[in-house]
mmCIF file of C-alpha atoms in Angstrom:
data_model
loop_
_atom_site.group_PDB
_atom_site.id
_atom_site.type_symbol
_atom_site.label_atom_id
_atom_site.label_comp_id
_atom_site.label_asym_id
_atom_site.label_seq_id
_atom_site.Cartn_x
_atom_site.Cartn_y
_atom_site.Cartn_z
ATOM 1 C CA UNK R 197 -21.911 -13.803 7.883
ATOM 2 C CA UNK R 198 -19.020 -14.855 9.058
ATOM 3 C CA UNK R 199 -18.385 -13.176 13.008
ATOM 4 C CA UNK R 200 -15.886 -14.650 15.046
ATOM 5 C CA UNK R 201 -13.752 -15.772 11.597
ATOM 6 C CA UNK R 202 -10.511 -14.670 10.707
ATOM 7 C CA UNK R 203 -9.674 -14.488 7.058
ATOM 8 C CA UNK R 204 -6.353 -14.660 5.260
ATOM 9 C CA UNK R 205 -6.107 -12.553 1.980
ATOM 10 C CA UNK R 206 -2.539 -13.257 0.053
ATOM 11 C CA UNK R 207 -2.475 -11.125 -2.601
ATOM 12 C CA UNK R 208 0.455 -8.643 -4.115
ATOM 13 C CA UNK R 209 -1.263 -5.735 -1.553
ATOM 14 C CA UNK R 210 -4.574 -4.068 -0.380
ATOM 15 C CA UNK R 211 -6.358 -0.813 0.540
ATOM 16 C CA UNK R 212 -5.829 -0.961 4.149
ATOM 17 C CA UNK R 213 -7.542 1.836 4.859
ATOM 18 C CA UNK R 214 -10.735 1.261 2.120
ATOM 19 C CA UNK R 215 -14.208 2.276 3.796
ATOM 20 C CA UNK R 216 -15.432 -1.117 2.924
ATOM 21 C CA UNK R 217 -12.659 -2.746 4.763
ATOM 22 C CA UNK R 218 -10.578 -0.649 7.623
ATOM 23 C CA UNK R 219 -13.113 -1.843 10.096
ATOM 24 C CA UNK R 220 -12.448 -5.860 9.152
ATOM 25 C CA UNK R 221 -8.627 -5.433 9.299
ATOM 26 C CA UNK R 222 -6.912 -6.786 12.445
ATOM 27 C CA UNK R 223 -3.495 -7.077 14.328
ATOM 28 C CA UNK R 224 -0.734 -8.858 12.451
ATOM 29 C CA UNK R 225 -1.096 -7.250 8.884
ATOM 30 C CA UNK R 226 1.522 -7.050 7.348
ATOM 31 C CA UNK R 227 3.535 -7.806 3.918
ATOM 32 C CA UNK R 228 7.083 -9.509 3.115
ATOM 33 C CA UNK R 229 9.037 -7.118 1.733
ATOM 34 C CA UNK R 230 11.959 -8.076 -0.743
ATOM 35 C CA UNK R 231 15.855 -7.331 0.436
ATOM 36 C CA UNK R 232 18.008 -8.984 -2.254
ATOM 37 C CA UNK R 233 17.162 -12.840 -2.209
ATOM 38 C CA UNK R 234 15.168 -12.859 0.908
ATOM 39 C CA UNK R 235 11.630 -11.879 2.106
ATOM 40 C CA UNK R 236 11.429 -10.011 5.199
ATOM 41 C CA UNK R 237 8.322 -9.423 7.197
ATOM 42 C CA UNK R 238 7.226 -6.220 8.652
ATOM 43 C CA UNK R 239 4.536 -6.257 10.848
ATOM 44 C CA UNK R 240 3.471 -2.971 9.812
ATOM 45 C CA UNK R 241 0.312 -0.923 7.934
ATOM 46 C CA UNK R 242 2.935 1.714 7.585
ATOM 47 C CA UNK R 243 3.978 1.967 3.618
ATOM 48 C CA UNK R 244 1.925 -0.964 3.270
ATOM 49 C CA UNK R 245 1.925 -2.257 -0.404
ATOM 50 C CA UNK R 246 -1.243 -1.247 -2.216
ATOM 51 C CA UNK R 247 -3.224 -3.271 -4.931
ATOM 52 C CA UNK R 248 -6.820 -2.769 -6.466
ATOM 53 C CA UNK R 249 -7.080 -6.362 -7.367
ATOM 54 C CA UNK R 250 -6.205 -7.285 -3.682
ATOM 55 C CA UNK R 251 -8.512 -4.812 -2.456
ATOM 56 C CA UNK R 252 -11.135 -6.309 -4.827
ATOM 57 C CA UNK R 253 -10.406 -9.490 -3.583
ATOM 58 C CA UNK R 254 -10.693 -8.728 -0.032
ATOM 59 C CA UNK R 255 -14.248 -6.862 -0.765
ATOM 60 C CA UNK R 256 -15.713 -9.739 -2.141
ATOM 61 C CA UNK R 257 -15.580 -11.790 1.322
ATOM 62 C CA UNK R 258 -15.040 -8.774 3.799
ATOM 63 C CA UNK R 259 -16.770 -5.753 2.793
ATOM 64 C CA UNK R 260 -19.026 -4.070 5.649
ATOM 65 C CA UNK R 261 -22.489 -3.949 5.175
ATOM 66 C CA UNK R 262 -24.951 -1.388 5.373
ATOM 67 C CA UNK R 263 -22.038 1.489 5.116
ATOM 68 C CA UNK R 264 -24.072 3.653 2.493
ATOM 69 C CA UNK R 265 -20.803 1.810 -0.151
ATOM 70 C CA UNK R 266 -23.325 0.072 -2.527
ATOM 71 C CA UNK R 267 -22.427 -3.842 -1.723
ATOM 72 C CA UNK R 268 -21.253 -6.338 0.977
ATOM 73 C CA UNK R 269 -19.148 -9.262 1.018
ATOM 74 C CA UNK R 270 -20.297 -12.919 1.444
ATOM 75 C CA UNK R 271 -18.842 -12.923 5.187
ATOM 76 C CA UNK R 272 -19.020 -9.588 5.570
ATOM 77 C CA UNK R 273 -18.536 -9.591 10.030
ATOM 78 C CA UNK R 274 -15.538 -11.647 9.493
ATOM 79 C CA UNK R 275 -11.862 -10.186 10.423
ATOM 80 C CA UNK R 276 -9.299 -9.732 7.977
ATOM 81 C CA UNK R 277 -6.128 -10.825 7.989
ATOM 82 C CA UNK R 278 -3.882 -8.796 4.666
ATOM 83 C CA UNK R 279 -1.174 -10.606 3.793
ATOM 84 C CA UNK R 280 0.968 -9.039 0.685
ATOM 85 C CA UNK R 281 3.696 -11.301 -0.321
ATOM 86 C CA UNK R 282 3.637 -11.078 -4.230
ATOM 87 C CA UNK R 283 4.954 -7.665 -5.409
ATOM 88 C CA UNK R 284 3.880 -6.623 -8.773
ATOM 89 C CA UNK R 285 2.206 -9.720 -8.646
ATOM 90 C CA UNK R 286 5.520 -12.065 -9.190
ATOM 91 C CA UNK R 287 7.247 -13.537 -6.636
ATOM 92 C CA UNK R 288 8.970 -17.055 -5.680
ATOM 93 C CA UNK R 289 7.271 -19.568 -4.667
ATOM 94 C CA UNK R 290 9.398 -19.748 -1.453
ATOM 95 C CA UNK R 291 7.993 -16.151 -0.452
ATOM 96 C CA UNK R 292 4.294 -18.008 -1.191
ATOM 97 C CA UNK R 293 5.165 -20.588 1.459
ATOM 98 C CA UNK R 294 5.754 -18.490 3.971
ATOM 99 C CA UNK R 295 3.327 -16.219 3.883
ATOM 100 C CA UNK R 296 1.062 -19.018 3.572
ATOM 101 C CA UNK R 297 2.468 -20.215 6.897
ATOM 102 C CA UNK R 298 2.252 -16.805 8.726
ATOM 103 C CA UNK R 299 -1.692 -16.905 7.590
ATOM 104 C CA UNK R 300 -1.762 -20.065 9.618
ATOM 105 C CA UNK R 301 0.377 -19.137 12.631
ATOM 106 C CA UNK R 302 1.832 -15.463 12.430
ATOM 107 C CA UNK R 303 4.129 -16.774 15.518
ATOM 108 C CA UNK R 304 6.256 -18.265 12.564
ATOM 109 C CA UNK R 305 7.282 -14.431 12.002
ATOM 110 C CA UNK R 306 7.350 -13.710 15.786
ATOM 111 C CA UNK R 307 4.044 -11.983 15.533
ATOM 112 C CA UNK R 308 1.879 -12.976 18.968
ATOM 113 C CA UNK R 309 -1.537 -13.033 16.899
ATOM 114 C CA UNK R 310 -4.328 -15.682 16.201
ATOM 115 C CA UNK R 311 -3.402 -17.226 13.255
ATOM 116 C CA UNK R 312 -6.497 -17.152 10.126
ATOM 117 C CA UNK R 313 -9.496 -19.789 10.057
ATOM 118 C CA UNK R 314 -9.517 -19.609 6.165
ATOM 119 C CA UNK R 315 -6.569 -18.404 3.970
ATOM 120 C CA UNK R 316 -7.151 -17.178 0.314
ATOM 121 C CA UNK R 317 -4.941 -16.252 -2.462
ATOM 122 C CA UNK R 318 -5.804 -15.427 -6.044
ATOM 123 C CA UNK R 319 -3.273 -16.122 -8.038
ATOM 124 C CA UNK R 320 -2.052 -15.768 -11.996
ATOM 125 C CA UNK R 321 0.163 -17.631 -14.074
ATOM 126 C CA UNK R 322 3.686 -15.950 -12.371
ATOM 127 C CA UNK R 323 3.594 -17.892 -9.145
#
């Protein structure tokens, strides 16, 4: 079920804050956030970018069990790592990357966190 596993979600945002997933979210969320031609990253939940098809990605492997919400995800004790890098679900492929690299070790962004175990990404045709 997944307890002691971190998992990386890269997606254009999330629900933070979705009963199914709150509890699964861990330090070193955050999203890159576009100034001009560069990607910066705030280590924040504050104004953090939201997305149903994140959210529905993140549900399928994280969502609690047994919280009265009518399902569960496949690894449903693991932690969750949210990691928006795409807004409106463009971005370059340089943005990609390094999100991609935080997943694996946030101390790329100067964020003192475990880095993820698995890293996911569902993406379209506009990466």
């Amino acid at each position: 079920k997944g307890d002691g596993i971190r998992i990386a979600i890269i997606d254009n945002g999330f629900e933070v804050n979705h009963p199914d997933l709150k509890e699964a979210v861990v330090a070193g969320a955050g999203y890159f956030k576009q100034q001009g031609s560069t990607a910066l990253f705030v280590d924040s939940l504050s104004q953090y970018p939201n997305s149903k098809h994140g959210t529905f990605c993140a549900g399928i492997a994280l969502a609690r069990a047994d919280n009265e919400r009518g399902g569960c995800g496949i690894a449903n004790q693991s932690d969750f790592l949210p990691i928006a890098a795409l807004p409106d679900q463009v971005g370059s492929q340089a943005t990609l990357a390094r999100a991609i690299a935080y997943a694996a070790d946030p101390s790329k962004e100067n964020v003192n966190v475990a880095g993820a175990d698995i890293i996911a990404c569902s993406l379209g045709p506009n990466v």
